[in-house]
Amino acid sequence: MQPRQATLSRRTAETEISARLSLDGTGEARIATGIGFLDHMLHALTRHALLDLDLEAKGDLHIDFHHTTEDCGIVLGQALRQALGEKRGIRRYGHSILPMDEALAEAALDISGRPFLAWSVPFARDKVGEMDTELFEEFFRAFAFNAGITLHVTLKAGTNAHHVAEACFKAVARALRMAVEPDPRAADAIPSTKGVLEA
């Protein structure tokens, strides 16, 4: 199998982001977004998806964390789409139900070429540390739409905002790990009756 990697950068008047992604990694992460809790979540995502990810972001944090969070999702999604190429030989679907103390999160995804996010994750408070909890939905929407995946994230239980967010990121990570894995029975076939998975 060819190395499934991507390197890209994105620069706007609001953010400057560079990323290097390998789908066949060991969970190594070098992440610096300027947002401590987002770094923590992206480390968790990387480790539990067994990706290797270098991501550096500089953004207008003096305004708020919205642009940087959303644009990190955009770049990570674009990197995933690029690294997957034609998506030959992958499992395509992934799912996970993940506990984090009292929190329980479910993630299901389809590397379909049809971007969609269904987000059913209520938070009991507005912030985790300095980060607005509403930004987690913005991150995953940007990620899903730029990766070209269908993603459902549902909170089954949980009250602690830190635990809820972490359970969601880890559930998505485990689902993503499953979906991008090579399927030994599929050889290099594209997993669709259409013969193509567009993104």
PDB file of C-alpha atoms in Angstrom, residues 8 21 71-83 139 142-148:
ATOM      1  CA  LEU A   8      -0.912  21.085   3.574  1.00  0.00           C
ATOM      2  CA  LEU A  21      -0.972  13.706   8.634  1.00  0.00           C
ATOM      3  CA  ASP A  71     -10.056  26.303  10.665  1.00  0.00           C
ATOM      4  CA  CYS A  72      -8.224  23.484  12.436  1.00  0.00           C
ATOM      5  CA  GLY A  73     -11.236  21.308  11.609  1.00  0.00           C
ATOM      6  CA  ILE A  74     -11.083  22.452   7.991  1.00  0.00           C
ATOM      7  CA  VAL A  75      -7.387  21.638   7.641  1.00  0.00           C
ATOM      8  CA  LEU A  76      -7.639  18.280   9.405  1.00  0.00           C
ATOM      9  CA  GLY A  77     -10.587  17.331   7.210  1.00  0.00           C
ATOM     10  CA  GLN A  78      -8.757  18.333   4.036  1.00  0.00           C
ATOM     11  CA  ALA A  79      -5.693  16.387   5.153  1.00  0.00           C
ATOM     12  CA  LEU A  80      -7.776  13.265   5.791  1.00  0.00           C
ATOM     13  CA  ARG A  81      -9.431  13.497   2.383  1.00  0.00           C
ATOM     14  CA  GLN A  82      -6.074  13.986   0.677  1.00  0.00           C
ATOM     15  CA  ALA A  83      -4.418  11.114   2.557  1.00  0.00           C
ATOM     16  CA  PHE A 139     -14.859  21.805  14.827  1.00  0.00           C
ATOM     17  CA  ALA A 142     -15.706  21.731   9.582  1.00  0.00           C
ATOM     18  CA  PHE A 143     -13.873  18.409   9.834  1.00  0.00           C
ATOM     19  CA  ALA A 144     -16.722  16.324   8.410  1.00  0.00           C
ATOM     20  CA  PHE A 145     -17.537  18.679   5.533  1.00  0.00           C
ATOM     21  CA  ASN A 146     -13.924  19.068   4.438  1.00  0.00           C
ATOM     22  CA  ALA A 147     -13.142  15.371   4.802  1.00  0.00           C
ATOM     23  CA  GLY A 148     -16.278  14.418   2.862  1.00  0.00           C
TER      24      GLY A 148
END
